[in-house]
CSV table of C-alpha atoms in Angstrom, one decimal:
chain,number,residue,atom,x,y,z
A,36,MET,CA,16.5,28.1,24.3
A,37,THR,CA,12.9,27.3,23.5
A,38,MET,CA,11.8,23.8,22.3
A,39,LEU,CA,11.1,25.2,18.8
A,40,SER,CA,14.5,26.8,18.4
A,41,ALA,CA,16.2,23.7,19.7
A,42,THR,CA,14.3,21.6,17.2
A,43,GLN,CA,15.3,23.9,14.3
A,44,ASN,CA,19.0,23.4,15.1
A,45,ARG,CA,18.7,19.7,14.5
A,46,ALA,CA,19.3,18.0,11.1
A,47,PHE,CA,16.3,16.7,9.4
A,48,LEU,CA,15.3,14.7,6.3
A,49,PRO,CA,12.5,16.8,4.8
A,50,ILE,CA,9.6,15.3,2.9
A,51,ASN,CA,8.0,17.5,0.2
A,52,ALA,CA,4.4,18.2,1.2
A,53,ASP,CA,3.2,17.7,-2.4
A,54,LEU,CA,4.1,14.0,-2.0
A,55,ILE,CA,1.4,13.7,0.7
A,56,ASN,CA,-1.1,16.3,-0.6
A,57,ASN,CA,-1.1,15.4,-4.3
A,58,PRO,CA,-3.3,12.4,-5.2
A,59,ALA,CA,-0.9,11.4,-7.9
A,60,TYR,CA,1.4,10.0,-5.1
A,61,GLN,CA,-1.1,8.6,-2.7
A,62,HIS,CA,-0.1,5.0,-3.6
A,63,LEU,CA,3.5,5.6,-2.5
A,64,SER,CA,4.5,4.0,0.8
A,65,ASN,CA,6.2,5.8,3.6
A,66,ASP,CA,9.4,4.0,2.7
A,67,ALA,CA,9.1,5.3,-0.9
A,68,LEU,CA,8.7,8.8,0.4
A,69,MET,CA,11.8,8.4,2.6
A,70,LEU,CA,13.8,7.0,-0.3
A,71,TYR,CA,12.9,9.9,-2.5
A,72,SER,CA,13.8,12.4,0.3
A,73,LEU,CA,17.3,10.7,0.5
A,74,TYR,CA,17.8,11.1,-3.2
A,75,GLN,CA,16.6,14.7,-3.1
A,76,GLN,CA,18.9,15.5,-0.2
A,77,ARG,CA,21.9,13.9,-2.0
A,78,GLN,CA,21.0,15.9,-5.1
A,79,GLN,CA,21.4,19.1,-3.1
A,80,VAL,CA,24.9,18.0,-2.2
A,81,SER,CA,25.7,17.4,-5.8
A,82,ALA,CA,24.3,20.8,-6.7
A,83,TYR,CA,26.5,22.4,-4.0
A,84,HIS,CA,29.6,20.9,-5.6
A,85,ALA,CA,28.5,22.1,-9.0
A,86,ASP,CA,28.1,25.6,-7.7
A,87,ASN,CA,31.6,25.5,-6.3
A,88,ASP,CA,33.2,24.6,-9.7
A,89,ASN,CA,33.2,20.8,-9.2
A,90,PRO,CA,31.4,19.3,-12.2
A,91,THR,CA,31.7,15.7,-11.1
A,92,PHE,CA,28.0,15.2,-10.6
A,93,VAL,CA,26.7,17.2,-13.6
A,94,ASP,CA,26.3,16.1,-17.2
A,95,GLU,CA,24.2,17.2,-20.2
A,96,GLN,CA,21.0,15.9,-18.5
A,97,GLY,CA,21.6,17.9,-15.3
A,98,VAL,CA,22.6,17.2,-11.7
A,99,PHE,CA,22.7,13.5,-10.7
A,100,VAL,CA,23.6,11.4,-7.7
A,101,TYR,CA,25.2,8.0,-7.2
A,102,PHE,CA,23.2,6.1,-4.6
A,103,SER,CA,23.3,2.3,-4.5
A,104,ASN,CA,20.4,0.2,-3.4
A,105,GLU,CA,22.7,-1.4,-0.7
A,106,GLU,CA,23.4,2.1,0.7
A,107,ALA,CA,19.7,3.0,0.8
A,108,ALA,CA,18.8,-0.3,2.3
A,109,LYS,CA,21.2,0.2,5.2
A,110,ILE,CA,19.9,3.7,5.9
A,111,LEU,CA,16.2,2.8,5.7
A,112,ARG,CA,16.8,-0.5,7.5
A,113,ILE,CA,15.0,-2.6,4.8
A,114,SER,CA,16.1,-5.2,2.3
A,115,VAL,CA,17.9,-4.5,-1.0
A,116,ARG,CA,15.0,-6.1,-2.9
A,117,LYS,CA,12.5,-3.7,-1.3
A,118,VAL,CA,14.7,-0.7,-2.2
A,119,SER,CA,14.6,-2.0,-5.8
A,120,SER,CA,10.9,-2.1,-5.7
A,121,LEU,CA,10.6,1.3,-4.2
A,122,ARG,CA,12.9,2.8,-6.8
A,123,SER,CA,10.8,1.3,-9.5
A,124,ALA,CA,7.7,2.9,-8.0
A,125,LEU,CA,9.5,6.3,-8.0
A,126,ILE,CA,10.5,5.9,-11.6
A,127,LYS,CA,6.9,5.1,-12.6
A,128,CYS,CA,5.7,8.3,-10.9
A,129,GLY,CA,8.3,10.4,-12.7
A,130,LEU,CA,10.0,11.4,-9.5
A,131,ILE,CA,13.4,10.0,-10.5
A,132,HIS,CA,15.1,9.0,-13.8
A,133,VAL,CA,17.8,6.3,-13.7
A,134,VAL,CA,20.5,5.7,-16.3
A,135,ARG,CA,23.0,2.9,-16.2
A,136,ASN,CA,26.7,4.1,-16.0
A,137,GLY,CA,29.1,1.3,-16.5
A,138,LEU,CA,28.5,-2.3,-15.2
A,139,LYS,CA,27.3,-1.6,-11.7
A,140,ASN,CA,26.7,2.2,-11.2
A,141,PHE,CA,23.5,4.1,-12.0
A,142,LYS,CA,23.1,7.8,-12.4
A,143,ILE,CA,19.9,9.0,-10.6
A,144,TYR,CA,18.3,12.3,-11.7
A,145,VAL,CA,15.8,13.6,-9.2
A,146,ASN,CA,12.7,15.5,-10.4
A,147,GLN,CA,10.5,17.8,-8.4
A,148,PRO,CA,7.1,16.5,-7.5
A,149,GLN,CA,4.0,17.8,-9.3
A,150,GLU,CA,2.3,20.6,-7.5
A,151,THR,CA,-0.9,19.7,-5.8
A,152,PRO,CA,-3.9,20.8,-7.9
A,153,ALA,CA,-5.7,23.8,-6.5
A,154,ASP,CA,-9.1,22.0,-6.2
A,155,VAL,CA,-7.6,19.2,-4.0
A,156,GLU,CA,-8.4,19.3,-0.3
A,157,LEU,CA,-5.0,19.4,1.4
A,158,ILE,CA,-4.0,16.6,3.9
A,159,LEU,CA,-1.2,18.8,5.2
A,160,PRO,CA,-2.8,22.3,5.1
A,161,TRP,CA,-0.2,23.7,7.6
A,162,ALA,CA,2.8,22.5,5.6
A,163,ASN,CA,3.8,26.0,4.6
A,164,PHE,CA,3.0,27.5,8.0
A,165,SER,CA,5.7,29.8,9.4
A,166,PHE,CA,6.5,29.8,13.1
A,167,GLU,CA,8.0,33.3,12.8
A,168,LYS,CA,6.1,35.9,14.8
A,169,PRO,CA,4.1,38.3,12.7
A,170,GLN,CA,5.6,41.7,12.1
A,171,VAL,CA,2.4,43.5,11.7
A,172,THR,CA,-0.8,43.5,13.7
A,173,ASN,CA,-3.3,43.0,10.9
A,174,THR,CA,-2.1,39.8,9.4
A,175,GLN,CA,-4.0,37.9,6.7
A,176,VAL,CA,-4.7,34.3,7.4
A,177,ASP,CA,-4.2,31.7,4.7
A,178,ALA,CA,-7.6,30.1,4.0
A,179,ASN,CA,-5.8,26.7,3.6
A,180,VAL,CA,-4.3,26.9,7.1
A,181,PRO,CA,-6.5,25.6,10.0
A,182,ALA,CA,-7.6,28.2,12.5
A,183,ASP,CA,-5.5,26.6,15.3
A,184,PHE,CA,-2.3,27.0,13.3
A,185,ALA,CA,-3.0,30.6,12.1
A,186,PRO,CA,-0.6,33.1,13.5
A,187,THR,CA,-2.4,35.5,15.8
A,188,GLU,CA,-1.3,37.9,18.5
A,189,LYS,CA,-3.3,36.1,21.1
A,190,GLN,CA,-5.1,32.8,20.8
A,191,ILE,CA,-7.0,31.1,23.6
A,192,LEU,CA,-8.2,27.5,23.2
A,193,PRO,CA,-10.0,25.2,25.7
A,194,ILE,CA,-7.7,22.7,27.4
A,195,ASN,CA,-9.6,19.9,25.7
A,196,GLN,CA,-11.7,21.2,22.8
A,197,SER,CA,-13.3,17.9,22.1
A,198,ASN,CA,-14.4,17.5,25.7
A,199,SER,CA,-15.7,21.1,25.6
A,200,LYS,CA,-17.9,20.4,22.6
A,201,GLN,CA,-19.0,17.0,24.0
A,202,SER,CA,-20.2,18.6,27.3
A,203,LYS,CA,-22.9,20.4,25.3
A,204,LEU,CA,-24.3,17.1,24.2
A,205,ASN,CA,-23.7,15.2,27.4
A,206,ILE,CA,-26.4,12.5,28.0
A,207,THR,CA,-26.5,10.5,31.2
A,208,SER,CA,-28.3,7.2,31.8
A,209,GLU,CA,-29.8,8.5,35.0
A,210,THR,CA,-31.7,11.5,33.4
A,211,ASN,CA,-32.0,10.1,29.9
A,212,GLU,CA,-32.0,13.7,28.7
A,213,SER,CA,-31.5,13.7,24.9
A,214,GLY,CA,-33.2,16.9,24.0
A,215,LEU,CA,-35.7,15.0,21.8
A,216,LYS,CA,-38.6,15.0,24.3
A,217,ASP,CA,-41.2,14.7,21.6
A,218,SER,CA,-39.6,11.6,20.0
A,219,VAL,CA,-41.5,8.4,20.0
A,220,VAL,CA,-39.8,5.1,19.8
A,221,ILE,CA,-41.9,2.2,18.4
A,222,ASP,CA,-40.7,-1.3,19.2
A,223,GLU,CA,-41.4,-3.3,16.1
A,224,GLN,CA,-40.8,-7.0,15.8
A,225,PRO,CA,-38.7,-7.9,12.7
A,226,LYS,CA,-40.5,-10.0,10.2
A,227,PRO,CA,-39.1,-13.5,9.8
A,228,LYS,CA,-37.0,-13.9,6.6
A,229,ASP,CA,-37.5,-16.7,4.2
A,230,PRO,CA,-34.6,-19.3,3.9
A,231,VAL,CA,-33.5,-18.1,0.5
A,232,SER,CA,-33.1,-14.5,1.6
A,233,LEU,CA,-31.3,-15.6,4.7
A,234,GLU,CA,-28.8,-17.7,2.8
A,235,LYS,CA,-28.2,-14.8,0.3
A,236,THR,CA,-27.5,-12.5,3.3
A,237,ALA,CA,-25.1,-15.0,4.7
A,238,VAL,CA,-23.3,-15.2,1.4
A,239,ASP,CA,-23.2,-11.4,1.2
A,240,SER,CA,-21.7,-11.3,4.7
A,241,LEU,CA,-19.0,-13.9,3.6
A,242,MET,CA,-18.1,-11.7,0.6
A,243,ASN,CA,-18.0,-8.6,2.8
A,244,ARG,CA,-15.5,-10.2,5.2
A,245,LEU,CA,-13.2,-11.1,2.4
A,246,SER,CA,-13.6,-7.8,0.5
A,247,ASN,CA,-10.1,-6.6,1.4
A,248,MET,CA,-8.5,-9.6,-0.2
A,249,ILE,CA,-10.7,-10.5,-3.2
A,250,SER,CA,-12.0,-8.3,-6.0
A,251,THR,CA,-15.7,-7.8,-6.9
A,252,GLN,CA,-15.1,-9.8,-10.0
A,253,VAL,CA,-13.8,-12.8,-8.0
A,254,ALA,CA,-16.8,-12.6,-5.7
A,255,GLY,CA,-19.1,-12.7,-8.7
A,256,ARG,CA,-17.4,-15.8,-10.1
A,257,VAL,CA,-17.6,-17.6,-6.8
A,258,ARG,CA,-21.4,-16.9,-6.6
A,259,ILE,CA,-21.9,-18.4,-10.1
A,260,LEU,CA,-19.7,-21.4,-9.4
A,261,THR,CA,-21.5,-22.2,-6.2
A,262,ASN,CA,-25.0,-21.1,-7.3
A,263,ASN,CA,-25.1,-18.7,-4.3
A,264,SER,CA,-24.9,-21.5,-1.8
A,265,TYR,CA,-23.2,-20.4,1.4
A,266,LYS,CA,-21.9,-23.8,2.2
A,267,GLU,CA,-20.3,-24.3,-1.2
A,268,ALA,CA,-19.0,-20.7,-1.4
A,269,LYS,CA,-17.3,-21.1,2.0
A,270,ALA,CA,-15.8,-24.4,0.9
A,271,LEU,CA,-14.4,-22.8,-2.3
A,272,PHE,CA,-12.8,-20.0,-0.3
A,273,ASP,CA,-11.4,-22.5,2.1
A,274,MET,CA,-9.9,-24.3,-0.8
A,275,ILE,CA,-8.4,-21.1,-2.2
A,276,PHE,CA,-6.7,-20.1,1.0
A,277,LYS,CA,-5.5,-23.7,1.6
A,278,ALA,CA,-3.8,-23.6,-1.8
A,279,LYS,CA,-2.2,-20.3,-1.1
A,280,SER,CA,-1.1,-21.5,2.3
A,281,GLN,CA,0.7,-24.5,0.8
A,282,VAL,CA,2.5,-22.2,-1.7
A,283,THR,CA,3.5,-19.9,1.1
A,284,ASN,CA,4.8,-22.7,3.3
A,285,ARG,CA,6.8,-24.1,0.4
A,286,LEU,CA,8.4,-20.7,-0.3
A,287,PHE,CA,9.3,-20.1,3.3
A,288,THR,CA,11.1,-23.4,3.6
A,289,SER,CA,14.0,-21.7,1.7
A,290,PRO,CA,16.4,-19.8,3.8
A,291,THR,CA,16.6,-17.2,1.0
A,292,TRP,CA,12.9,-16.3,1.3
A,293,MET,CA,12.1,-17.2,4.9
A,294,TYR,CA,12.5,-13.7,6.5
A,295,ASP,CA,12.3,-11.7,3.3
A,296,ASP,CA,9.8,-8.9,3.0
A,297,ALA,CA,9.4,-9.5,-0.7
A,298,ALA,CA,8.3,-13.0,-0.1
A,299,THR,CA,5.7,-11.8,2.4
A,300,LYS,CA,4.3,-9.4,-0.1
A,301,ALA,CA,4.3,-12.0,-2.9
A,302,THR,CA,2.1,-14.4,-0.9
A,303,ARG,CA,-0.6,-11.9,0.2
A,304,PHE,CA,-3.7,-10.9,-1.8
A,305,GLU,CA,-3.5,-7.4,-0.4
A,306,THR,CA,0.0,-6.8,-1.9
A,307,ASN,CA,0.3,-9.2,-4.9
A,308,ASN,CA,-1.8,-7.7,-7.6
A,309,VAL,CA,-0.9,-10.6,-9.9
A,310,MET,CA,-2.6,-13.0,-7.6
A,311,THR,CA,-5.6,-10.7,-7.0
A,312,LYS,CA,-6.3,-10.0,-10.7
A,313,GLY,CA,-5.4,-13.5,-11.9
A,314,LEU,CA,-7.8,-15.3,-9.5
A,315,GLU,CA,-10.8,-14.4,-11.5
A,316,SER,CA,-9.2,-15.8,-14.7
A,317,ALA,CA,-8.3,-19.0,-12.8
A,318,LEU,CA,-11.9,-19.5,-11.6
A,319,LEU,CA,-13.2,-18.9,-15.2
A,320,ARG,CA,-10.9,-21.6,-16.5
A,321,ILE,CA,-12.0,-24.0,-13.8
A,322,SER,CA,-15.6,-23.3,-14.7
A,323,GLU,CA,-14.9,-24.0,-18.4
A,324,ALA,CA,-13.0,-27.2,-17.6
A,325,LEU,CA,-15.8,-28.5,-15.4
A,326,PHE,CA,-18.4,-27.7,-18.0
A,327,LYS,CA,-16.5,-29.3,-20.9
A,328,GLN,CA,-15.1,-32.3,-19.1
A,329,ASN,CA,-17.8,-32.9,-16.5
A,330,ASN,CA,-17.8,-36.7,-17.2
A,331,VAL,CA,-14.0,-37.0,-17.5
A,332,ILE,CA,-13.0,-35.4,-14.2
A,333,LYS,CA,-13.5,-38.0,-11.5
A,334,ASN,CA,-12.4,-35.9,-8.5
A,335,LYS,CA,-13.6,-32.4,-9.0
A,336,GLU,CA,-12.4,-31.1,-5.7
A,337,ARG,CA,-8.9,-32.4,-6.3
A,338,PHE,CA,-8.8,-31.0,-9.8
A,339,MET,CA,-9.9,-27.5,-8.5
A,340,TYR,CA,-7.4,-27.6,-5.7
A,341,VAL,CA,-4.4,-28.5,-7.9
A,342,TYR,CA,-5.4,-25.9,-10.4
A,343,LEU,CA,-5.6,-23.2,-7.8
A,344,ARG,CA,-2.4,-24.2,-6.1
A,345,ASN,CA,-0.5,-24.1,-9.4
A,346,PHE,CA,-2.0,-20.7,-10.2
A,347,MET,CA,-0.9,-19.3,-6.8
A,348,ALA,CA,2.6,-20.6,-7.3
A,349,SER,CA,2.8,-19.0,-10.8
A,350,ALA,CA,1.4,-15.7,-9.4
A,351,VAL,CA,4.1,-15.6,-6.6
A,352,GLN,CA,6.9,-16.3,-9.1
A,353,ASN,CA,5.7,-13.7,-11.6
A,354,PHE,CA,5.3,-11.0,-8.8
A,355,LEU,CA,8.8,-11.5,-7.6
A,356,ASN,CA,10.3,-11.5,-11.1
A,357,ASP,CA,8.4,-8.4,-12.1
A,358,ASN,CA,9.0,-6.3,-9.1
A,359,TYR,CA,12.5,-7.2,-7.8
A,360,GLU,CA,16.0,-7.5,-9.3
A,361,LEU,CA,16.6,-11.2,-8.6
A,362,SER,CA,20.0,-12.8,-9.1
A,363,GLU,CA,20.3,-15.8,-11.4
A,364,ASP,CA,20.6,-18.1,-8.3
A,365,ASP,CA,17.4,-16.6,-6.8
A,366,GLN,CA,15.5,-17.2,-10.0
A,367,ILE,CA,16.6,-20.8,-10.2
A,368,ASP,CA,15.7,-21.4,-6.5
A,369,LEU,CA,12.3,-19.7,-6.9
A,370,LYS,CA,11.5,-21.8,-10.0
A,371,LEU,CA,12.3,-25.1,-8.2
A,372,LEU,CA,10.3,-24.1,-5.1
A,373,MET,CA,7.2,-23.2,-7.1
A,374,ASN,CA,7.3,-26.4,-9.2
A,375,PHE,CA,4.9,-28.7,-7.4
A,376,SER,CA,5.0,-31.4,-10.1
A,377,ALA,CA,8.6,-32.2,-9.4
């Protein structure tokens, strides 16, 4: 038995290639794709029963499945809260439709993904490739299938194609043979930069390092608040992350949230869009308060820190409430944890 035939005899959980190729689904995580595939596979079982005169899983809306979040969490080895979040993402994409049935059960209707537009460059161009041997000699090769996956009678490739190509451009330090014999390299001394330009470059570097966590709008507000001063901009960012760290530490003191994936997402700029988008508004309000009450606020740094900390706590609480199905006890516990005035 060949390796391929042995593989084909195993059971798999297939993932529709349109979920990967179609830009409409590019924001879905791997866990979301796996969850959808579980729903789709279960739907096929329901359809099988319907075809064999068992209408248990069919109603006026079509074929449906019963698949609890607890069951999916056990299969995918993730928390129930995360399954709830993934299911919400699938609903927003139109991949599933969920209807409550009784107090605890939900009917899940699984829809087919949208076909990938013809003008989109495929990420998985070989998804429809067949490993069956061609029946005719003159086969036509699909233009979307890479050459190394196209079925041909005989195909010879170098052992290491990248090394083969690289050998043509091989340059050694001993010979210094680059093929550009006529090139002339001029060693120019850089002109000294003025202090203002140097500080602006330093601020730009600071913003660039934090670009994966803060938005362009937030960077602009920080520049205005600190008058493009590197020292003040860094101090403000340190204050922002210190406030976020205090909120994170408070949340993780609770056994309910200590090892929870939802809590981790809620306390990170990269995953909590409420925190990312709301930070600009928080900085605007701080600027307004400092302008209007400049003579009233005695300790400006303390005022800014408390405001930022309370904003972070509110953003964490809103993110968890909006994206997860929290029990009443979880909501009470979260509200107490995020109340720093108590």
